mmCIF file of C-alpha atoms in Angstrom:
data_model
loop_
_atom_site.group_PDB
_atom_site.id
_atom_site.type_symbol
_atom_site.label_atom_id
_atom_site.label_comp_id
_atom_site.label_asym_id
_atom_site.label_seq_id
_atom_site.Cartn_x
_atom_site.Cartn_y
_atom_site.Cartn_z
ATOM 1 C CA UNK A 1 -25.664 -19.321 20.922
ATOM 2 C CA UNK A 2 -21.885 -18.633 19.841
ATOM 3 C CA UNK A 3 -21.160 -15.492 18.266
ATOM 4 C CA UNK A 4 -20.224 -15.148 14.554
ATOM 5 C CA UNK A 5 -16.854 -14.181 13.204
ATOM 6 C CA UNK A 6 -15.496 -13.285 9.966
ATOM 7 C CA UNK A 7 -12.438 -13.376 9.659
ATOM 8 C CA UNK A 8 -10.233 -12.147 6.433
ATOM 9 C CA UNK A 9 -8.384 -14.458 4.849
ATOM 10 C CA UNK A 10 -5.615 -13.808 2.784
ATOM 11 C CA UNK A 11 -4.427 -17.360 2.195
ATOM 12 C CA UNK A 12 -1.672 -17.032 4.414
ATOM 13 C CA UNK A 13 -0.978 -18.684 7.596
ATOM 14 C CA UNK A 14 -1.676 -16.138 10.297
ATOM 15 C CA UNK A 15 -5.270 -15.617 8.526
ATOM 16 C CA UNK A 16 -5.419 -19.567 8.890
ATOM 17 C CA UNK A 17 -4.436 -19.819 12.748
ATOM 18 C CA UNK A 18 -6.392 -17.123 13.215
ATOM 19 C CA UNK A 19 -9.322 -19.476 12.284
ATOM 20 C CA UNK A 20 -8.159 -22.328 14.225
ATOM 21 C CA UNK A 21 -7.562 -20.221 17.586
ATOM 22 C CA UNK A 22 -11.538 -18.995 17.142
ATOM 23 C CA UNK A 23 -13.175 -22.135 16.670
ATOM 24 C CA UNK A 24 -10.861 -23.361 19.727
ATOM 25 C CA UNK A 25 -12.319 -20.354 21.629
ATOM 26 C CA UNK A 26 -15.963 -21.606 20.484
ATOM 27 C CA UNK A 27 -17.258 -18.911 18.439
ATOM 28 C CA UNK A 28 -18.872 -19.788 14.834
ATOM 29 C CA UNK A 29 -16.188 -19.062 12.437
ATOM 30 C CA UNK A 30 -16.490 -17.761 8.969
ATOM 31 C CA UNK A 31 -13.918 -16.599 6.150
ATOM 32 C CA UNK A 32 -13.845 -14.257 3.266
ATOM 33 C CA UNK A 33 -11.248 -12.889 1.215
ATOM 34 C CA UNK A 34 -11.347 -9.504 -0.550
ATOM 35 C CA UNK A 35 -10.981 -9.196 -3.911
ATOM 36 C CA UNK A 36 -8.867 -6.471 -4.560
ATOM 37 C CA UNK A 37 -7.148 -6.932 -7.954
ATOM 38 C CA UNK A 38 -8.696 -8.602 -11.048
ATOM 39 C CA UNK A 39 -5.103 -9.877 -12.069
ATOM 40 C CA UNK A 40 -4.747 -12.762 -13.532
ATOM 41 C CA UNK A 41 -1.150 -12.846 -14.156
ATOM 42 C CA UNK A 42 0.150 -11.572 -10.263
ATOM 43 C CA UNK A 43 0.258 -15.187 -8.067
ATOM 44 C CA UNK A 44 0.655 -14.562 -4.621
ATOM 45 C CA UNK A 45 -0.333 -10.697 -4.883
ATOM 46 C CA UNK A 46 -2.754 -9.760 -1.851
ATOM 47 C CA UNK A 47 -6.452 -10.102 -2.562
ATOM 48 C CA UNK A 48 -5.637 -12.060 -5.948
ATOM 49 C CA UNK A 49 -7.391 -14.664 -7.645
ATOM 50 C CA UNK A 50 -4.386 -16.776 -6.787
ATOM 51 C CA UNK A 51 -5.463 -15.741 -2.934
ATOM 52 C CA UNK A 52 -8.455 -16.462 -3.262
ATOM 53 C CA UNK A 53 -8.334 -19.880 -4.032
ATOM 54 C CA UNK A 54 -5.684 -20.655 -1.117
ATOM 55 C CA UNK A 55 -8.031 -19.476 1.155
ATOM 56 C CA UNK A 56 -11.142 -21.558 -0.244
ATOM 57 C CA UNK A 57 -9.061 -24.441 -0.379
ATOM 58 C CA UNK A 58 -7.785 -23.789 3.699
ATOM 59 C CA UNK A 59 -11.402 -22.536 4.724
ATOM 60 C CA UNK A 60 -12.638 -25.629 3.027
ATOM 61 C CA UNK A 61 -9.640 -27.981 5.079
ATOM 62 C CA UNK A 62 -10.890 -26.193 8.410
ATOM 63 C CA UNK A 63 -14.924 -27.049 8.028
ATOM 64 C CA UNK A 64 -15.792 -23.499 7.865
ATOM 65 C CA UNK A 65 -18.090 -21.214 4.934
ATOM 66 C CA UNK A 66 -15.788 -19.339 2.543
ATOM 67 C CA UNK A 67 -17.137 -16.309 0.549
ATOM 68 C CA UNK A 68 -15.850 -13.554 -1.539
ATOM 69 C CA UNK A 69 -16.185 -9.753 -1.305
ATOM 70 C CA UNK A 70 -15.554 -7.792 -4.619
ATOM 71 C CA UNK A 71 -13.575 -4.442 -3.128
ATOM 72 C CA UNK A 72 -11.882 -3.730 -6.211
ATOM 73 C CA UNK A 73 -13.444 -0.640 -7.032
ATOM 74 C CA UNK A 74 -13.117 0.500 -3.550
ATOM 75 C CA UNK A 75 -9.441 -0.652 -3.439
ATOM 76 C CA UNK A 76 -8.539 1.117 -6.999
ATOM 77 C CA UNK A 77 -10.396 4.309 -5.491
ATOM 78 C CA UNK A 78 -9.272 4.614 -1.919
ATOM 79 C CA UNK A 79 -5.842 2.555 -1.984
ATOM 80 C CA UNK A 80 -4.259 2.774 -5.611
ATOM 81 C CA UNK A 81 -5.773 6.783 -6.622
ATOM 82 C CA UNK A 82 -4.597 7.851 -2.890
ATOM 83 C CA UNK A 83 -1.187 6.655 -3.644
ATOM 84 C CA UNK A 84 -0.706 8.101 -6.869
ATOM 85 C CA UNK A 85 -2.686 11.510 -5.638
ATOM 86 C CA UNK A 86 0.551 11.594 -2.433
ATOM 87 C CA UNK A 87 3.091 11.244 -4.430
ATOM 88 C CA UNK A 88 2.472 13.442 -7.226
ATOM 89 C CA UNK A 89 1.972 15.717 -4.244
ATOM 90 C CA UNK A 90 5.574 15.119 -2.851
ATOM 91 C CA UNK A 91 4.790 12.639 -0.581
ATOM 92 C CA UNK A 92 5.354 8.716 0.419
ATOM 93 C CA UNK A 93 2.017 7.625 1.456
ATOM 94 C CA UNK A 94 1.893 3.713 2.680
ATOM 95 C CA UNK A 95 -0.940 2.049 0.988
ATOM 96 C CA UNK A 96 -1.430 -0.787 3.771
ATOM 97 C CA UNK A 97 -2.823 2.198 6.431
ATOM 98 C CA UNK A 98 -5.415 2.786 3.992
ATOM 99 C CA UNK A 99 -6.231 -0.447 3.003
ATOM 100 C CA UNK A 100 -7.392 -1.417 6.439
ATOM 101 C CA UNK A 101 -8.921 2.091 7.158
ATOM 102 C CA UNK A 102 -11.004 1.894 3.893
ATOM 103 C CA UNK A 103 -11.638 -2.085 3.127
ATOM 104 C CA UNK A 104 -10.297 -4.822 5.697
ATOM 105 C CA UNK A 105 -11.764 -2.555 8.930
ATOM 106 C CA UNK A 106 -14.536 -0.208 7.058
ATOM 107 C CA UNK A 107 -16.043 -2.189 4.080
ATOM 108 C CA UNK A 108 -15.296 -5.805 5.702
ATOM 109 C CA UNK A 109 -16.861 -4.337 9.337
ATOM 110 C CA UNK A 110 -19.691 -2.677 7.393
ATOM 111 C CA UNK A 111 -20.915 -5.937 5.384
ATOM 112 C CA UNK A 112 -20.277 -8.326 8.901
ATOM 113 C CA UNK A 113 -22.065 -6.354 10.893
ATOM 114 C CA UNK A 114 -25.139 -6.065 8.068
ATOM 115 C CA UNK A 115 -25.005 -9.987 7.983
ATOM 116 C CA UNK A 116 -25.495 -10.939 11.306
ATOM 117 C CA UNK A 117 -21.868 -10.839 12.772
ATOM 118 C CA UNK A 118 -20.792 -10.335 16.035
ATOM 119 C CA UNK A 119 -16.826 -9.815 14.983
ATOM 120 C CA UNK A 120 -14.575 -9.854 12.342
ATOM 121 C CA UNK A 121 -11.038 -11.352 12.840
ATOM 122 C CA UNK A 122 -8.097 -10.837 11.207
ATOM 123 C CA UNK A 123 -4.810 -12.634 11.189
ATOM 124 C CA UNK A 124 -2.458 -9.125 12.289
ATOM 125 C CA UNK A 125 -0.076 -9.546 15.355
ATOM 126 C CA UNK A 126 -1.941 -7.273 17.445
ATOM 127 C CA UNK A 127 -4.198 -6.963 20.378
ATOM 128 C CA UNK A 128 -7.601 -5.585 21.452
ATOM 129 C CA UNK A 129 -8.106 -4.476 25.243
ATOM 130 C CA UNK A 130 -10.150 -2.663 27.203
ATOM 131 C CA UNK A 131 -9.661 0.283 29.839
ATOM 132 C CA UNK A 132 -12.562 0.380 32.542
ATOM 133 C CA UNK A 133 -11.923 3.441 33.969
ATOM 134 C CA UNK A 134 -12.156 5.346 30.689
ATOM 135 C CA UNK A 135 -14.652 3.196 28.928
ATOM 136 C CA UNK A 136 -12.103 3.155 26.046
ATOM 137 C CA UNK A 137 -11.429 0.133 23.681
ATOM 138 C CA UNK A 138 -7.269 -0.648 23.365
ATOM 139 C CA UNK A 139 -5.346 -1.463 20.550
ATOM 140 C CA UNK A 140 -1.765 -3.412 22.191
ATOM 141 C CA UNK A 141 1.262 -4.633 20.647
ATOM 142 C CA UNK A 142 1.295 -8.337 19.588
ATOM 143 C CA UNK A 143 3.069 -10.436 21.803
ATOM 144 C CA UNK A 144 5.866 -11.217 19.080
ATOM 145 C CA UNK A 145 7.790 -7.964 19.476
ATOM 146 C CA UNK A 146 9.816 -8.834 16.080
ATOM 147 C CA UNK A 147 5.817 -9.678 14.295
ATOM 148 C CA UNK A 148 3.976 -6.611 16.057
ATOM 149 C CA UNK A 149 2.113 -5.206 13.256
ATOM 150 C CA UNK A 150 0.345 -2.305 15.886
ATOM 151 C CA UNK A 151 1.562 0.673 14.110
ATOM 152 C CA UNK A 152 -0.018 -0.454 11.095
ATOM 153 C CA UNK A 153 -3.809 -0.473 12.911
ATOM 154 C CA UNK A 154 -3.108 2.547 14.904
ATOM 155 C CA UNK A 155 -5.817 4.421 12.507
ATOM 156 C CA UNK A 156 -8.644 1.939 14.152
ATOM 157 C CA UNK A 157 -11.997 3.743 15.472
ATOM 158 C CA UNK A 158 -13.469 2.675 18.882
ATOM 159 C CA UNK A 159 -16.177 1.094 16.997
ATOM 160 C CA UNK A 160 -14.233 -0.535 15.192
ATOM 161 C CA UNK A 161 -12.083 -1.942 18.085
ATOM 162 C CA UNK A 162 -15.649 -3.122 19.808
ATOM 163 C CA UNK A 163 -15.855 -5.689 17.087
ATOM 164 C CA UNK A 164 -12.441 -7.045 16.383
ATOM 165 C CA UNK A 165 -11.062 -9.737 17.543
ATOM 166 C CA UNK A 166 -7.072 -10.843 16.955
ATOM 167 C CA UNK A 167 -6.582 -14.015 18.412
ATOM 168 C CA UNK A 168 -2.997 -14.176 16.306
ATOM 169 C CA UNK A 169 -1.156 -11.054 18.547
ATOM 170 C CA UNK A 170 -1.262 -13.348 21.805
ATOM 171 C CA UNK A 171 1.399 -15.800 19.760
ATOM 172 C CA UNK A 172 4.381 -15.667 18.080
ATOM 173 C CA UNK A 173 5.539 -16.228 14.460
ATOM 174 C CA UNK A 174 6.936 -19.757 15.580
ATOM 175 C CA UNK A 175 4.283 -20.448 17.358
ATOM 176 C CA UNK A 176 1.669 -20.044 14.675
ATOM 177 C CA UNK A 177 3.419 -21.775 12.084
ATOM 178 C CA UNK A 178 3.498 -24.765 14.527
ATOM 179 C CA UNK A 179 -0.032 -24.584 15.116
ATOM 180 C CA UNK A 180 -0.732 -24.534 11.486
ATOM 181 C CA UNK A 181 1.589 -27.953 11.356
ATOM 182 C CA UNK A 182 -0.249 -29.532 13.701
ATOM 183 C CA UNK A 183 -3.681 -29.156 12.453
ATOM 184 C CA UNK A 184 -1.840 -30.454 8.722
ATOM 185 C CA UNK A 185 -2.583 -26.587 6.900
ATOM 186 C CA UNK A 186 -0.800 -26.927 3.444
ATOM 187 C CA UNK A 187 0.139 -23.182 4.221
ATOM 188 C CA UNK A 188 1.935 -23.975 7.146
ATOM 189 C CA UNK A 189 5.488 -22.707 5.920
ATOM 190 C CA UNK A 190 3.933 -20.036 3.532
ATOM 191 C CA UNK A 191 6.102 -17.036 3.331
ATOM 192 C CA UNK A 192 5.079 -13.473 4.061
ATOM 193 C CA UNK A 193 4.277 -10.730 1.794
ATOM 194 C CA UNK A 194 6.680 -8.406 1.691
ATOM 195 C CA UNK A 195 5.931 -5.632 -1.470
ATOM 196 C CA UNK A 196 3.062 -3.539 -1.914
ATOM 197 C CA UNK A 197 0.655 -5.844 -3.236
ATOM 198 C CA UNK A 198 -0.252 -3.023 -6.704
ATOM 199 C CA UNK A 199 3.809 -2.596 -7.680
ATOM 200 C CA UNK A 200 4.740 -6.460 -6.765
ATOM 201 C CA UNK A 201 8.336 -5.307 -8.362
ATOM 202 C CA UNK A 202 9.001 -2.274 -6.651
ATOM 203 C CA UNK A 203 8.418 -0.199 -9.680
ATOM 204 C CA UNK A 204 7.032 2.793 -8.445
ATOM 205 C CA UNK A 205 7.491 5.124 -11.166
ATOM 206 C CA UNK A 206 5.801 2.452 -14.371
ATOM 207 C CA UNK A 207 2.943 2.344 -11.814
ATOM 208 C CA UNK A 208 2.415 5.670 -11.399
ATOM 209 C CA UNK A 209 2.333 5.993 -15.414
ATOM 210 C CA UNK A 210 0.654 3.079 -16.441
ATOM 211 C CA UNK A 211 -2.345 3.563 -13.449
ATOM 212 C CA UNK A 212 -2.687 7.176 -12.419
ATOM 213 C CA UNK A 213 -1.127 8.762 -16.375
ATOM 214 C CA UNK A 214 1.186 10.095 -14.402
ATOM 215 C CA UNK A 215 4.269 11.869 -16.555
ATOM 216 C CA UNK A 216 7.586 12.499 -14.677
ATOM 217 C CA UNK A 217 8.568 15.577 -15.167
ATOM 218 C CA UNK A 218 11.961 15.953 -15.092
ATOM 219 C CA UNK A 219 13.660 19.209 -12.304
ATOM 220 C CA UNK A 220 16.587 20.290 -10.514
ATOM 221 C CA UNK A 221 18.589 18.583 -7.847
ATOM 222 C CA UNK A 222 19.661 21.214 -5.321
ATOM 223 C CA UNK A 223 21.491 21.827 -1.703
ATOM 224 C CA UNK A 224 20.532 23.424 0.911
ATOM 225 C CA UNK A 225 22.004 27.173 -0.841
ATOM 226 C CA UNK A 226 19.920 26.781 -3.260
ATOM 227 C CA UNK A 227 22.722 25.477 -5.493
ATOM 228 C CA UNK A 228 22.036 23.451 -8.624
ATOM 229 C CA UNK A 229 23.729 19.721 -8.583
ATOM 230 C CA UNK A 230 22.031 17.981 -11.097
ATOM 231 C CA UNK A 231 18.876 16.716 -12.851
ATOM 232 C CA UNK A 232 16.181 14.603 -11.654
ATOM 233 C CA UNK A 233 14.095 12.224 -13.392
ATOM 234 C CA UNK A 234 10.700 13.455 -11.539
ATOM 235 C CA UNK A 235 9.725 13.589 -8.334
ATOM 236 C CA UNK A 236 7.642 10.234 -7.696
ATOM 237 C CA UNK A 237 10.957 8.619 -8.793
ATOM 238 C CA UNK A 238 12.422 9.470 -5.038
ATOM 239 C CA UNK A 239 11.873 9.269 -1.203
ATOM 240 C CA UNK A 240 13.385 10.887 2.001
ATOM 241 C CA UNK A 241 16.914 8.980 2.788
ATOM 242 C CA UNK A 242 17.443 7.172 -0.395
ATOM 243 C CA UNK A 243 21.140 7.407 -1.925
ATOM 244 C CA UNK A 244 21.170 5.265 -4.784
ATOM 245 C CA UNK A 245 20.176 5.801 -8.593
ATOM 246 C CA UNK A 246 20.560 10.016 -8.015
ATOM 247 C CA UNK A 247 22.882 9.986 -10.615
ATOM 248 C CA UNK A 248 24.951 12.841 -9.521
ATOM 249 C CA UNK A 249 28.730 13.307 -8.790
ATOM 250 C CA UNK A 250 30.077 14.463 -5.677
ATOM 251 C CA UNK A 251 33.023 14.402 -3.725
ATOM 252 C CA UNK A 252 30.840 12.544 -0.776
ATOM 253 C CA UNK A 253 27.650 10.523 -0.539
ATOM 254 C CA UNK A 254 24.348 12.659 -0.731
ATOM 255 C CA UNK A 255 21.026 12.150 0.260
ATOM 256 C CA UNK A 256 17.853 13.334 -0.611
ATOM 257 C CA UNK A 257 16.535 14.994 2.473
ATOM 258 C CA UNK A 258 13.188 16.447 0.739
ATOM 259 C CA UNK A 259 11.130 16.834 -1.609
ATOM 260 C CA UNK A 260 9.340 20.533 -2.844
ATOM 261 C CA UNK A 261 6.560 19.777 -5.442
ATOM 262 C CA UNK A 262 5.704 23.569 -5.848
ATOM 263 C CA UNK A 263 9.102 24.396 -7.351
ATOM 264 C CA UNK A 264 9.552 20.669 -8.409
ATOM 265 C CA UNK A 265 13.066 20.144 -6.697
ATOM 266 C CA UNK A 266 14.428 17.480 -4.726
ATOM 267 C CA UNK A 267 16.520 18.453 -1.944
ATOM 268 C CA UNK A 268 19.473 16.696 -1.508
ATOM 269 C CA UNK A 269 22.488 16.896 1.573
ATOM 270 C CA UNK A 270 24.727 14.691 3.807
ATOM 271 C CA UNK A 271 23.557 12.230 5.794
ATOM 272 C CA UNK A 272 23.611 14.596 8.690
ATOM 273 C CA UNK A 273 21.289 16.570 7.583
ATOM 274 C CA UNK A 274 18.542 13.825 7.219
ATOM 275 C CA UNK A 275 17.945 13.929 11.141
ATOM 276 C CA UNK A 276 15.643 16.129 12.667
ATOM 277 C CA UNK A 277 14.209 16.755 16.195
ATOM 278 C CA UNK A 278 10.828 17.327 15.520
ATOM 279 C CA UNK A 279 7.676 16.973 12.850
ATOM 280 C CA UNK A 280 4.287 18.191 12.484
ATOM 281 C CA UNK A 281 1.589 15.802 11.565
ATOM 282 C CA UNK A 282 -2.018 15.443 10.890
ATOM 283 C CA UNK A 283 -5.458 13.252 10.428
ATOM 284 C CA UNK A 284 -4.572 12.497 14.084
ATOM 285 C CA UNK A 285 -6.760 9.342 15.407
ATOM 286 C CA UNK A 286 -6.466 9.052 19.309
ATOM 287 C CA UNK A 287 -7.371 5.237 20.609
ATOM 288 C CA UNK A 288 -6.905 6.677 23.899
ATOM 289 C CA UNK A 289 -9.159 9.431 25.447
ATOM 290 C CA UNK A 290 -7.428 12.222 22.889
ATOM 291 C CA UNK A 291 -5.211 14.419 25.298
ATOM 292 C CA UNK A 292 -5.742 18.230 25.922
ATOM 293 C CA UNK A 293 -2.113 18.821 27.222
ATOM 294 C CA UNK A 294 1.766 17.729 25.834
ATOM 295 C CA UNK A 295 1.918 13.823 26.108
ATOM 296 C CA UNK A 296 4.686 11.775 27.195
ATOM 297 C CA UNK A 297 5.314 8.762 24.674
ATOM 298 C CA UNK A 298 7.322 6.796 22.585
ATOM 299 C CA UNK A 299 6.737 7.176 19.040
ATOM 300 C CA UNK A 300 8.601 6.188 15.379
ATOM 301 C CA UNK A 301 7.911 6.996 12.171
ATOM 302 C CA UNK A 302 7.940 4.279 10.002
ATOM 303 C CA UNK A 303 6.902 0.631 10.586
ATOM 304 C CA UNK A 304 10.244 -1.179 10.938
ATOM 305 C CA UNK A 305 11.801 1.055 13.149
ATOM 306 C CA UNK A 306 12.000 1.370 17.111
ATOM 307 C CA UNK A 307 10.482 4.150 18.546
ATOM 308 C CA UNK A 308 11.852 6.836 20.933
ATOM 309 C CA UNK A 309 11.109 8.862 23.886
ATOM 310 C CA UNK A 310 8.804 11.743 22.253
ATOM 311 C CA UNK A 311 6.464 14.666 23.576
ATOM 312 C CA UNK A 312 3.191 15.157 21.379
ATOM 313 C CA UNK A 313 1.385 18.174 21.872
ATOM 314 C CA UNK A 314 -1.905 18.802 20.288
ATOM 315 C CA UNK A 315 -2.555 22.099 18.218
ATOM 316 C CA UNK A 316 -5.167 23.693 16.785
ATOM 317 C CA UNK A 317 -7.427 22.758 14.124
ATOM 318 C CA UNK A 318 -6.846 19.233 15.351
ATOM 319 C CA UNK A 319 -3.052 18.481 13.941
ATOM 320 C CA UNK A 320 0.267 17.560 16.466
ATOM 321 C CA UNK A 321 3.639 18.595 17.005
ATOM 322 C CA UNK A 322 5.897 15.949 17.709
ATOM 323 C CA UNK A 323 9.294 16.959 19.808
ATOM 324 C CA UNK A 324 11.784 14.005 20.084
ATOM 325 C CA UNK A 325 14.111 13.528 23.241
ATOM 326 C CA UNK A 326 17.224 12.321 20.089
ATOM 327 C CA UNK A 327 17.047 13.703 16.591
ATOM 328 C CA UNK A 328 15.506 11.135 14.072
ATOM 329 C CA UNK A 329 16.176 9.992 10.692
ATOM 330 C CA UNK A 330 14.731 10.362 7.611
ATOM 331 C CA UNK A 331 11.302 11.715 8.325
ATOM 332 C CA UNK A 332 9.149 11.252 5.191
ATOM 333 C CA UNK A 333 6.064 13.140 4.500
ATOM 334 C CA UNK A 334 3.237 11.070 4.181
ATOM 335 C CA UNK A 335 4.284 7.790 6.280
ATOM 336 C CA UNK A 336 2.284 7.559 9.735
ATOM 337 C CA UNK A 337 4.043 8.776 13.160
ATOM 338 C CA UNK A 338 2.525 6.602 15.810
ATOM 339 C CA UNK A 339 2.564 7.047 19.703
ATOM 340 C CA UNK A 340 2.712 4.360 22.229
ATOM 341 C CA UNK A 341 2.631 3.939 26.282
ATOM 342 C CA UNK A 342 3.700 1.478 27.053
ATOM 343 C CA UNK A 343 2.010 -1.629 25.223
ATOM 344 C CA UNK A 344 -0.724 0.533 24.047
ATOM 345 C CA UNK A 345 -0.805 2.240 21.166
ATOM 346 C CA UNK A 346 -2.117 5.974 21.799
ATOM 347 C CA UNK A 347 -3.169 6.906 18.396
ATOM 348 C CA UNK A 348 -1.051 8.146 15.543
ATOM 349 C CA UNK A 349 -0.861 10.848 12.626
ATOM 350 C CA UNK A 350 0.234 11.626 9.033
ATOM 351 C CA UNK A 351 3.820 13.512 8.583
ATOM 352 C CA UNK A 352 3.217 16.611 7.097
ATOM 353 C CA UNK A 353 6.912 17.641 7.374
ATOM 354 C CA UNK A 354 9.634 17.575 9.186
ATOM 355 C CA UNK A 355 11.393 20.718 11.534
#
């Protein structure tokens, strides 16, 4: 008997393929979409009505069940309240790590696995492997180096690992799209989501005050003496590296290199200042067996960026220190530091700060 697969699907294209590459491979292929929003007015945000209905309609093009799973509590808990609880804390959390910690890999999993599935799928360009001589499950890069969407996964569990499959990470972008052609998939040439599917505009701050009651409160830009330049508008209004919109006059660019929510100040310097050689991090998940002495790797701190030649050493009470061969920039608090070797990915952390 073939073994059952969910897989999520978002109404995209690589969620599409993704379905097309399993039935190729023989299992029995089903798809549901999360709801995660009850907008009505939103097309094309993720987990939308407007999703939902793409993805019937593809499901429904491919031969295969569709269903629905209602997340949105979950999502409005786990995803929206963490981000607003981060950054009123000083920090720049990203939303998509906990979305498939909490929902696409821990509430999808948790329902497939209570109706009689063998796998879920999902369309991410990433891979699943597995390492005999520790016994250990693998999470790899996608094939597409410019699509990889590893660093994004690198919170995944070994159980989790046991029952995913990504069919999508052994292609490229191209590739898939073409594949999607062929078969005649209306989503073919479908673009990719780009903005964080809760502030579609990029407006952080009206988020933060229409869905957490969050109120700006307004503080004191300073240097690194101490010195008073300016005003700012609230902390949630900024991140690590940003230069525009600070509002305050100089004789050379500045950036804000930090942010201190106990004294409500926002740090800001040249862009020299924004590099540094090390960070400490936490909520460290290991994919590999979880190392008891300093590990070689390569590691970066934020999605889009390539990683360099790093040592992480463990410490106590579970957290790492991460020493980098060449000083890196803009560390943020709150964005995930994530270590590879090779094209595994060894696990990964949360920034706590940088040193």
């Amino acid at each position: 008997m073939a073994k059952k697969v969910l897989v999520g699907m978002s109404g995209g294209v690589d969620s599409a393929a993704c379905v097309l590459l399993l039935q190729r491979q023989g299992y029995d292929v089903s798809g549901v979409t999360l709801r995660l929003h009850h907008y009505k007015d939103r097309p094309g945000t993720c987990g939308s009505a407007d999703d939902i209905e793409e993805a019937a309609r593809v499901a429904a093009q491919m031969g295969i069940s569709h269903r629905v799973l209602d997340l949105c509590d979950l999502f409005r808990r786990e995803v929206m309240g963490h981000f607003v609880s981060e950054y009123c804390a000083g920090r720049t959390p990203n939303p998509c790590l906990d979305c498939n910690r909490e929902l696409k890999f821990g509430a999808m999993l948790d329902w497939a696995l209570d109706h009689g599935f063998d796998y879920v799928s999902t369309g991410h360009y990433a891979r699943v492997g597995f390492d005999a001589a520790s016994g250990r499950h693998l999470l790899l890069r996608g094939v597409d180096a410019h699509k990889d969407q590893s660093y994004v996964l690198y919170q995944m569990t070994q159980r989790q690992l046991a029952h995913l499959l990504l069919p999508v990470g052994e292609y490229s972008k191209l590739e898939i799209r073409a594949l999607a052609a062929d078969f005649g998939l209306e989503n073919a040439q479908k673009p990719d989501s780009q903005d964080i599917c809760f502030v579609p505009d990029g407006d952080y701050v009206r988020f933060l005050r229409e869905f957490g009651g969050v109120t700006p409160e307004p503080g004191d830009f300073v240097d690194t003496n101490g010195r008073v330049l300016g005003r700012h508008r609230g902390l949630v209004a900024y991140t690590a590296g940003q230069r525009k919109g600070l509002g305050v006059s100089a004789d050379r660019p500045l950036y804000v290199l930090s942010k201190d929510a106990k004294h409500n100040t926002v740090l800001l310097g040249d862009d020299a200042e924004l590099f540094s050689s090390a960070l400490l991090a936490s909520r460290v998940n290991w994919i590999i067996t979880p190392p008891a002495e300093p590990l070689r790797v390569t590691a970066k701190t934020r999605y889009s960026q390539r990683e360099s030649a790093a040592t992480v050493t463990p410490l106590d009470g579970g957290a790492v220190r991460v020493d980098f061969d060449e000083p890196q920039r803009a560390i943020t608090a709150g964005q995930a530091v994530v270590f590879y070797r090779g094209d595994v990915v060894a696990g990964g952390a949360t920034i706590d700060k940088a040193l």
